[in-house]
């Protein structure tokens, strides 16, 4: 294990931002901290960078106590949400900054710095733009400069705060793939913060999900997606439908429809979760609970069906082939979830 | 539109045209003789020299005051912030006699300086002091909003990259606010060059030593030497204009680098 | 995230605050305090002595008259200029704005001098006016002209950035709803800028009442006739009546303080309705 975070807690005034979070990151791992705003993920990142001090807890890296080092002694590269480039310096000067502020004894020579800057510019594919000022770059280019600047100090760990937050959707997707490539080339342990579950699942080796300052679940993207630890995680990972149900005598009741309950299902009132594409839609005499179709839209490769059922609105995404001919606004159909996950309570 | 132009012509343009035309009644060499007269040269040297020194002093003190107000919270911060504008709000004649009372040899601070053999009031140093007073708000008010805008993330980035506090301030924060400092210094300088009320009492007005250029205009007017007075006035305007233009060019160059 | 970082330098912070406070006290607070200390040098009686002189009262009256004429004139000009600059596009706009700002960057003495050059005994129109029996220099007219020139930019400068920021949309909306030009102005434009206008008028008034250099040139210092308050302070001071000079100066210092308080109040209470440049 390279990074060990042990029951770290931090409060701002009376507001508890982190309530005792413990997690570990492996050598060369790409770890995502995923959570809604206010979940404490950015606070945790800033504690790792040395920009905040935890109230209690310990952070160590390869056995070394990180909390004893100031931000500037940690050699941890950080890419800020709004890049935080030095606007009065050229791209090359920005990248060279971390090397040029070293004490004279350990500062590389001018030629070495220039060579390192050239290497990094090549890595982030901005060879031609070393003499530009940040204001002359696009958002995606600035992001890459910020990354190159953080990598210049040969960080033992790289932290990224919402790295794609300020970019438009297309650039975002391109940069995501590219960032993964850079990570695989450099092999630096990388932790990034995001509130976008798709981004986290797409990019990370493991995903740590935070809520209200606590770690809810950590694991590989597929594992987390397939077996969410609780209702919050299921909901947050997206594409979820949540319905109120009841389990009695091994049977699950959803409105006017009962089916066999999963073996380990909790008893009594339950929350029934399933993914938007994990349900079948049939005519009035088929399996499932009653729901009124209110809308039907072809969206890319899938059809979005809006329904009213069990006293709430339900949104399904099905391949066109699985949508019955009767499906039309105003008609009543039957919905049968295929793979449900049950959590106790209402 | 019509009101604006008429008013502007009557109040600004025509009177200034008079200033531009009048000196040439003396002819080119008459103007030249007026401006190269020993007493005029000495007054110009004092007015522009003292204004430059005062503006530089304002840059330092103004930066410190702006820094304290923006960066730290301490009791009385808001009061200090409001007091910055006092030199704007206090009529110059009042400031003039008050500064004189303080820095005169028998004044509270003047006596202190006198003990170490420094003459403050009735000397060029007194002129510099009064001009520093008058110019301070220009620098503080120019720097303050820009300093507030310096992104906290940018400073944090410098820290994670290994910069010391000193390196962070000198290499990241100061360059970001340098254009604002220069802008404030320019305004302070322009105001100081022409300042009259707050200086006239403390200067002592000794010809060739502590006589400022605006006073020379008044003296020439009292001698009914209108053209000579206008020549001195025009000379002042031209020199300030050139100085401000130079400062402005530096400022634009600095700003353009960081704005693209 | 953009909050200014507090206390980044635990070691430096007290030092910088101390330097700032000490510098401000020595340079700014002390002179203000000195005015009142000196004025009370001979007790309350000394403070009140100059106010038993008719010359002081005529100086007060003249100051009020000059400000009472110049400030409204420049308020109207400021509104008109701000309207012209922000609502119309025309060639030479930046030149016009530079001209509006010009009086800020020229010496007050020059602002007085130019009127003497025009209307003085040997000025361009001096002889013609003399023939008609009109006097400008050494009269109230001269004082007003010099004051108007000095205070010309104050109102316009506050209004232009604000009106630029607000844009003309609301006025266009009023027009489409059938409002006439005048009622649009009085019911839409003016209410939107009223606090900024007040702010500008406040600063304009403080400068108009406190102006010294420019009026000094055109006044002629005729006691009881063309002496404004600041000039009266000078006369008393030069006559070695220091206590009297400072006593009259307390009036002006009080005006300055009042302006400062009103200004801070406006900035604090109506910051949203002043131009962005004033928000700090």
Short mmCIF file of C-alpha atoms in Angstrom, two decimals, chain A:
data_model
loop_
_atom_site.label_atom_id
_atom_site.label_comp_id
_atom_site.label_asym_id
_atom_site.label_seq_id
_atom_site.Cartn_x
_atom_site.Cartn_y
_atom_site.Cartn_z
CA UNK A 1 0.00 0.00 0.00
CA UNK A 2 1.39 3.43 -0.81
CA UNK A 3 -1.18 5.83 0.57
CA UNK A 4 -2.97 5.14 3.83
CA UNK A 5 -5.69 7.48 5.08
CA UNK A 6 -6.66 6.54 8.61
CA UNK A 7 -9.87 7.89 10.23
CA UNK A 8 -9.35 11.42 9.00
CA UNK A 9 -11.89 13.95 10.32
CA UNK A 10 -12.24 17.64 9.61
CA UNK A 11 -14.84 20.23 10.58
CA UNK A 12 -15.19 23.82 9.36
CA UNK A 13 -16.59 25.69 12.32
CA UNK A 14 -19.63 23.67 13.27
CA UNK A 15 -19.95 22.05 9.86
CA UNK A 16 -18.41 18.54 9.80
CA UNK A 17 -16.85 18.11 6.37
CA UNK A 18 -15.25 14.71 6.99
CA UNK A 19 -16.23 12.31 9.74
CA UNK A 20 -13.45 9.77 10.07
CA UNK A 21 -12.64 8.48 6.59
CA UNK A 22 -10.22 5.60 6.09
CA UNK A 23 -9.02 4.34 2.74
CA UNK A 24 -5.95 3.08 0.98
CA UNK A 25 -4.54 3.59 -2.50
CA UNK A 26 -2.14 1.18 -4.16
CA UNK A 27 1.06 1.98 -6.01
CA UNK A 28 0.24 3.34 -9.47
CA UNK A 29 -3.49 3.16 -8.87
CA UNK A 30 -6.03 5.48 -10.46
CA UNK A 31 -8.57 6.13 -7.71
CA UNK A 32 -11.75 8.19 -8.05
CA UNK A 33 -13.37 10.00 -5.12
CA UNK A 34 -17.01 10.17 -6.14
CA UNK A 35 -19.79 11.95 -4.33
CA UNK A 36 -22.32 14.75 -4.49
CA UNK A 37 -21.28 18.27 -3.50
CA UNK A 38 -20.83 18.55 0.24
CA UNK A 39 -19.76 14.93 0.55
CA UNK A 40 -16.27 15.92 1.69
CA UNK A 41 -14.39 14.61 -1.33
CA UNK A 42 -12.66 17.89 -2.12
CA UNK A 43 -11.78 18.40 1.54
CA UNK A 44 -10.13 14.98 1.57
CA UNK A 45 -8.16 15.86 -1.56
CA UNK A 46 -7.02 19.15 -0.03
CA UNK A 47 -5.92 17.36 3.12
CA UNK A 48 -3.82 15.01 0.99
CA UNK A 49 -2.29 18.03 -0.78
CA UNK A 50 -1.50 19.71 2.53
CA UNK A 51 -3.84 22.66 1.87
CA UNK A 52 -6.03 21.70 4.85
CA UNK A 53 -5.06 20.13 8.15
CA UNK A 54 -7.33 17.37 9.51
CA UNK A 55 -8.62 17.70 13.07
CA UNK A 56 -7.86 14.04 13.79
CA UNK A 57 -6.56 11.04 11.90
CA UNK A 58 -3.39 10.09 10.08
CA UNK A 59 -2.15 10.12 6.50
CA UNK A 60 0.94 8.24 5.47
CA UNK A 61 2.67 7.57 2.19
CA UNK A 62 5.00 4.57 1.93
CA UNK A 63 5.23 4.66 5.70
CA UNK A 64 6.10 8.38 5.87
CA UNK A 65 3.79 10.63 7.90
CA UNK A 66 2.46 13.16 5.38
CA UNK A 67 0.78 15.40 7.94
CA UNK A 68 4.17 16.46 9.28
CA UNK A 69 5.06 17.96 5.91
CA UNK A 70 3.78 21.29 4.61
CA UNK A 71 2.15 21.49 1.20
CA UNK A 72 5.37 22.64 -0.39
CA UNK A 73 7.41 19.82 1.15
CA UNK A 74 5.06 17.02 0.14
CA UNK A 75 5.92 16.83 -3.54
CA UNK A 76 2.32 16.00 -4.38
CA UNK A 77 1.15 17.39 -7.71
CA UNK A 78 -2.25 18.99 -7.74
CA UNK A 79 -4.40 20.01 -10.70
CA UNK A 80 -6.97 22.55 -9.57
CA UNK A 81 -10.54 22.75 -10.70
CA UNK A 82 -10.00 26.06 -12.47
CA UNK A 83 -6.39 25.10 -13.34
CA UNK A 84 -4.93 28.03 -11.34
CA UNK A 85 -2.33 28.79 -14.02
CA UNK A 86 -0.05 31.76 -13.43
CA UNK A 87 -1.44 34.16 -15.99
CA UNK A 88 1.58 36.44 -16.19
CA UNK A 89 3.85 33.51 -17.12
CA UNK A 90 4.15 31.68 -20.42
CA UNK A 91 3.13 28.04 -20.65
CA UNK A 92 6.79 26.99 -20.44
CA UNK A 93 7.40 29.21 -17.38
CA UNK A 94 4.30 27.79 -15.73
CA UNK A 95 5.56 24.25 -16.22
CA UNK A 96 9.07 25.15 -15.07
CA UNK A 97 7.82 26.95 -11.92
CA UNK A 98 8.05 23.97 -9.57
CA UNK A 99 11.65 23.31 -10.61
CA UNK A 100 12.71 26.94 -10.51
CA UNK A 101 11.55 27.51 -6.93
CA UNK A 102 13.70 24.70 -5.55
CA UNK A 103 16.57 25.64 -3.27
CA UNK A 104 19.75 26.34 -5.24
CA UNK A 105 21.36 23.09 -4.11
CA UNK A 106 18.72 20.84 -5.66
CA UNK A 107 17.62 23.12 -8.51
CA UNK A 108 18.30 21.62 -11.94
CA UNK A 109 20.37 23.63 -14.40
CA UNK A 110 18.67 25.87 -16.98
CA UNK A 111 19.28 23.29 -19.71
CA UNK A 112 17.87 20.49 -17.61
CA UNK A 113 14.77 22.55 -16.86
CA UNK A 114 14.32 23.38 -20.55
CA UNK A 115 14.67 19.72 -21.48
CA UNK A 116 12.16 18.67 -18.84
CA UNK A 117 9.69 21.33 -20.01
CA UNK A 118 10.09 20.17 -23.61
CA UNK A 119 9.44 16.55 -22.54
CA UNK A 120 6.31 17.51 -20.67
CA UNK A 121 5.02 19.70 -23.51
CA UNK A 122 5.39 16.68 -25.76
CA UNK A 123 3.60 14.47 -23.23
CA UNK A 124 0.62 16.83 -23.09
CA UNK A 125 0.78 17.44 -26.86
CA UNK A 126 1.41 21.18 -26.65
CA UNK A 127 4.90 21.28 -28.22
CA UNK A 128 4.16 24.45 -30.19
CA UNK A 129 2.58 26.46 -27.41
CA UNK A 130 5.40 26.90 -24.89
CA UNK A 131 5.63 30.65 -25.53
CA UNK A 132 1.91 31.36 -25.26
CA UNK A 133 0.23 32.86 -22.23
CA UNK A 134 -2.59 30.94 -20.51
CA UNK A 135 -5.15 33.50 -21.70
CA UNK A 136 -4.33 32.52 -25.27
CA UNK A 137 -5.26 28.86 -24.74
CA UNK A 138 -8.53 26.95 -24.90
CA UNK A 139 -9.98 25.34 -21.78
CA UNK A 140 -8.73 21.89 -22.70
CA UNK A 141 -5.25 23.21 -23.45
CA UNK A 142 -5.11 25.00 -20.08
CA UNK A 143 -6.08 21.78 -18.37
CA UNK A 144 -3.19 19.99 -20.04
CA UNK A 145 -0.76 22.74 -19.04
CA UNK A 146 -1.95 22.44 -15.44
CA UNK A 147 -1.31 18.70 -15.60
CA UNK A 148 2.15 19.16 -17.10
CA UNK A 149 2.97 21.73 -14.41
CA UNK A 150 1.96 19.29 -11.68
CA UNK A 151 3.95 16.46 -13.28
CA UNK A 152 7.08 18.64 -13.60
CA UNK A 153 7.95 18.25 -9.93
CA UNK A 154 8.01 14.46 -10.39
CA UNK A 155 5.25 14.08 -7.83
CA UNK A 156 4.95 10.94 -5.77
CA UNK A 157 1.20 11.30 -6.15
CA UNK A 158 -1.06 13.28 -8.45
CA UNK A 159 -4.31 14.86 -7.26
CA UNK A 160 -6.98 16.23 -9.60
CA UNK A 161 -9.95 18.27 -8.38
CA UNK A 162 -12.90 17.94 -10.78
CA UNK A 163 -10.41 17.84 -13.66
CA UNK A 164 -13.06 18.05 -16.36
CA UNK A 165 -15.63 20.15 -14.55
CA UNK A 166 -15.13 23.33 -16.56
CA UNK A 167 -15.04 21.74 -20.02
CA UNK A 168 -17.76 21.02 -22.53
CA UNK A 169 -18.98 17.47 -23.09
CA UNK A 170 -16.98 16.63 -26.20
CA UNK A 171 -13.62 17.91 -24.92
CA UNK A 172 -14.37 16.21 -21.65
CA UNK A 173 -14.65 12.76 -23.23
CA UNK A 174 -11.48 13.22 -25.28
CA UNK A 175 -9.45 14.45 -22.33
CA UNK A 176 -10.72 11.62 -20.16
CA UNK A 177 -9.30 8.98 -22.45
CA UNK A 178 -6.12 10.97 -22.86
CA UNK A 179 -5.66 11.39 -19.10
CA UNK A 180 -5.96 7.64 -18.60
CA UNK A 181 -3.25 7.18 -21.24
CA UNK A 182 -0.95 9.69 -19.53
CA UNK A 183 -1.53 7.92 -16.23
CA UNK A 184 -0.64 4.57 -17.71
CA UNK A 185 2.54 6.05 -19.23
CA UNK A 186 3.75 7.82 -16.11
CA UNK A 187 2.52 5.30 -13.57
CA UNK A 188 1.99 7.95 -10.89
CA UNK A 189 -0.55 7.11 -8.20
CA UNK A 190 -3.46 9.37 -9.11
CA UNK A 191 -6.50 10.41 -7.11
CA UNK A 192 -9.22 12.47 -8.70
CA UNK A 193 -12.36 14.01 -7.37
CA UNK A 194 -15.57 14.05 -9.39
CA UNK A 195 -19.30 14.23 -8.95
CA UNK A 196 -19.87 12.60 -12.34
CA UNK A 197 -20.47 8.86 -11.83
CA UNK A 198 -19.98 8.09 -15.51
CA UNK A 199 -16.56 9.72 -15.42
CA UNK A 200 -15.55 7.81 -12.29
CA UNK A 201 -16.75 4.44 -13.55
CA UNK A 202 -15.19 5.01 -16.97
CA UNK A 203 -11.77 6.13 -15.84
CA UNK A 204 -10.78 4.77 -12.45
CA UNK A 205 -9.24 1.50 -11.30
CA UNK A 206 -11.29 1.80 -8.14
CA UNK A 207 -14.05 4.16 -7.07
CA UNK A 208 -14.51 5.46 -3.53
CA UNK A 209 -18.01 6.82 -2.93
CA UNK A 210 -18.46 9.45 -0.24
CA UNK A 211 -21.60 10.83 1.34
CA UNK A 212 -21.93 13.41 4.10
CA UNK A 213 -18.26 13.14 4.98
CA UNK A 214 -18.20 9.36 5.22
CA UNK A 215 -16.91 6.62 2.91
CA UNK A 216 -19.91 4.55 1.78
CA UNK A 217 -18.29 2.07 -0.56
CA UNK A 218 -15.00 1.47 -2.33
CA UNK A 219 -14.29 -1.02 -5.08
CA UNK A 220 -13.72 -1.64 -8.78
CA UNK A 221 -16.22 0.22 -11.02
CA UNK A 222 -18.02 -2.93 -12.17
CA UNK A 223 -18.24 -4.35 -8.64
CA UNK A 224 -19.67 -1.12 -7.28
CA UNK A 225 -22.12 -0.82 -10.13
CA UNK A 226 -23.30 -4.43 -9.83
CA UNK A 227 -23.54 -4.53 -6.04
CA UNK A 228 -24.23 -1.07 -4.63
CA UNK A 229 -23.78 -1.01 -0.86
CA UNK A 230 -26.95 0.95 -0.15
CA UNK A 231 -29.83 2.86 -1.66
CA UNK A 232 -27.78 6.04 -1.91
CA UNK A 233 -25.06 4.41 -3.98
CA UNK A 234 -27.58 2.69 -6.25
CA UNK A 235 -29.33 5.99 -6.82
CA UNK A 236 -26.13 7.99 -7.23
CA UNK A 237 -24.57 5.67 -9.79
CA UNK A 238 -27.37 6.68 -12.09
CA UNK A 239 -30.05 5.17 -14.28
CA UNK A 240 -31.94 3.90 -11.24
CA UNK A 241 -35.67 3.47 -10.72
CA UNK A 242 -36.79 3.40 -7.10
CA UNK A 243 -40.21 2.04 -6.07
CA UNK A 244 -41.87 1.31 -2.73
CA UNK A 245 -42.59 -2.39 -2.16
CA UNK A 246 -43.30 -4.96 0.52
CA UNK A 247 -41.77 -8.38 1.24
CA UNK A 248 -43.89 -11.02 3.02
CA UNK A 249 -43.58 -14.82 3.05
CA UNK A 250 -40.94 -14.85 0.35
CA UNK A 251 -43.10 -12.77 -2.00
CA UNK A 252 -42.40 -9.22 -3.18
CA UNK A 253 -45.47 -7.04 -3.69
CA UNK A 254 -45.33 -4.07 -6.08
CA UNK A 255 -48.76 -2.45 -6.28
CA UNK A 256 -51.19 -5.07 -7.64
CA UNK A 257 -48.41 -7.48 -8.66
CA UNK A 258 -46.50 -10.03 -6.62
CA UNK A 259 -43.46 -12.04 -7.57
CA UNK A 260 -40.86 -14.21 -5.87
CA UNK A 261 -38.62 -12.16 -3.61
CA UNK A 262 -34.80 -12.56 -3.79
CA UNK A 263 -33.54 -15.03 -1.19
CA UNK A 264 -31.71 -12.55 1.08
CA UNK A 265 -34.43 -9.89 0.87
CA UNK A 266 -35.24 -7.85 3.99
CA UNK A 267 -38.76 -8.20 5.36
CA UNK A 268 -41.54 -5.65 5.53
CA UNK A 269 -41.49 -2.32 3.68
CA UNK A 270 -38.61 -2.14 1.21
CA UNK A 271 -37.17 0.13 -1.43
CA UNK A 272 -37.06 -1.65 -4.74
CA UNK A 273 -34.26 -0.58 -7.10
CA UNK A 274 -33.62 -1.58 -10.67
CA UNK A 275 -31.79 -0.02 -13.63
CA UNK A 276 -33.79 1.82 -16.25
CA UNK A 277 -33.02 -0.81 -18.88
CA UNK A 278 -33.67 -3.79 -16.56
CA UNK A 279 -37.43 -4.09 -16.96
CA UNK A 280 -39.90 -5.59 -19.39
CA UNK A 281 -42.95 -3.81 -20.71
CA UNK A 282 -46.00 -5.91 -21.67
CA UNK A 283 -49.63 -5.60 -22.63
CA UNK A 284 -52.41 -5.33 -20.00
CA UNK A 285 -52.60 -9.13 -19.57
CA UNK A 286 -48.85 -9.70 -19.14
CA UNK A 287 -46.63 -9.83 -16.05
CA UNK A 288 -45.98 -6.73 -13.92
CA UNK A 289 -47.65 -3.84 -12.14
CA UNK A 290 -49.97 -1.38 -13.84
CA UNK A 291 -48.53 1.85 -15.22
CA UNK A 292 -49.91 4.56 -17.47
CA UNK A 293 -47.78 5.62 -20.44
CA UNK A 294 -47.42 9.41 -20.53
CA UNK A 295 -44.71 9.84 -23.10
CA UNK A 296 -42.55 8.04 -25.65
CA UNK A 297 -39.33 9.46 -27.14
CA UNK A 298 -36.73 7.83 -29.34
CA UNK A 299 -33.39 8.80 -27.81
CA UNK A 300 -30.35 7.56 -29.68
CA UNK A 301 -30.21 3.76 -29.67
CA UNK A 302 -32.91 3.48 -26.99
CA UNK A 303 -36.51 4.54 -26.47
CA UNK A 304 -37.35 6.57 -23.39
CA UNK A 305 -40.76 5.69 -21.95
CA UNK A 306 -42.36 7.91 -19.32
CA UNK A 307 -44.87 6.14 -17.11
CA UNK A 308 -47.08 6.84 -14.10
CA UNK A 309 -47.28 3.92 -11.68
CA UNK A 310 -47.40 3.17 -7.94
CA UNK A 311 -48.16 6.83 -7.41
CA UNK A 312 -44.99 8.17 -8.99
CA UNK A 313 -43.38 8.79 -12.35
CA UNK A 314 -41.09 6.15 -13.78
CA UNK A 315 -38.63 6.52 -16.62
CA UNK A 316 -37.47 3.46 -18.59
CA UNK A 317 -34.85 3.17 -21.33
CA UNK A 318 -35.44 0.17 -23.57
CA UNK A 319 -34.13 -1.00 -26.94
CA UNK A 320 -36.79 -0.35 -29.63
CA UNK A 321 -37.31 -4.11 -30.07
CA UNK A 322 -38.47 -4.52 -26.47
CA UNK A 323 -41.15 -1.85 -26.68
CA UNK A 324 -44.58 -3.47 -27.34
CA UNK A 325 -46.78 -2.12 -30.12
CA UNK A 326 -49.47 -1.07 -27.62
CA UNK A 327 -47.09 1.43 -26.02
CA UNK A 328 -48.62 4.84 -26.68
CA UNK A 329 -49.47 7.79 -24.45
CA UNK A 330 -52.73 7.17 -22.59
CA UNK A 331 -52.44 3.38 -22.61
CA UNK A 332 -52.04 1.25 -19.48
CA UNK A 333 -49.26 -1.34 -19.65
CA UNK A 334 -47.56 -3.69 -17.22
CA UNK A 335 -43.99 -3.22 -15.96
CA UNK A 336 -41.93 -6.12 -14.62
CA UNK A 337 -38.44 -5.34 -13.27
CA UNK A 338 -35.92 -8.04 -14.23
CA UNK A 339 -33.16 -7.74 -11.64
CA UNK A 340 -34.20 -5.93 -8.48
CA UNK A 341 -32.08 -4.90 -5.51
CA UNK A 342 -33.93 -4.44 -2.24
CA UNK A 343 -33.00 -2.22 0.68
CA UNK A 344 -34.99 -2.18 3.91
CA UNK A 345 -37.11 0.80 4.93
CA UNK A 346 -39.16 3.31 3.02
#
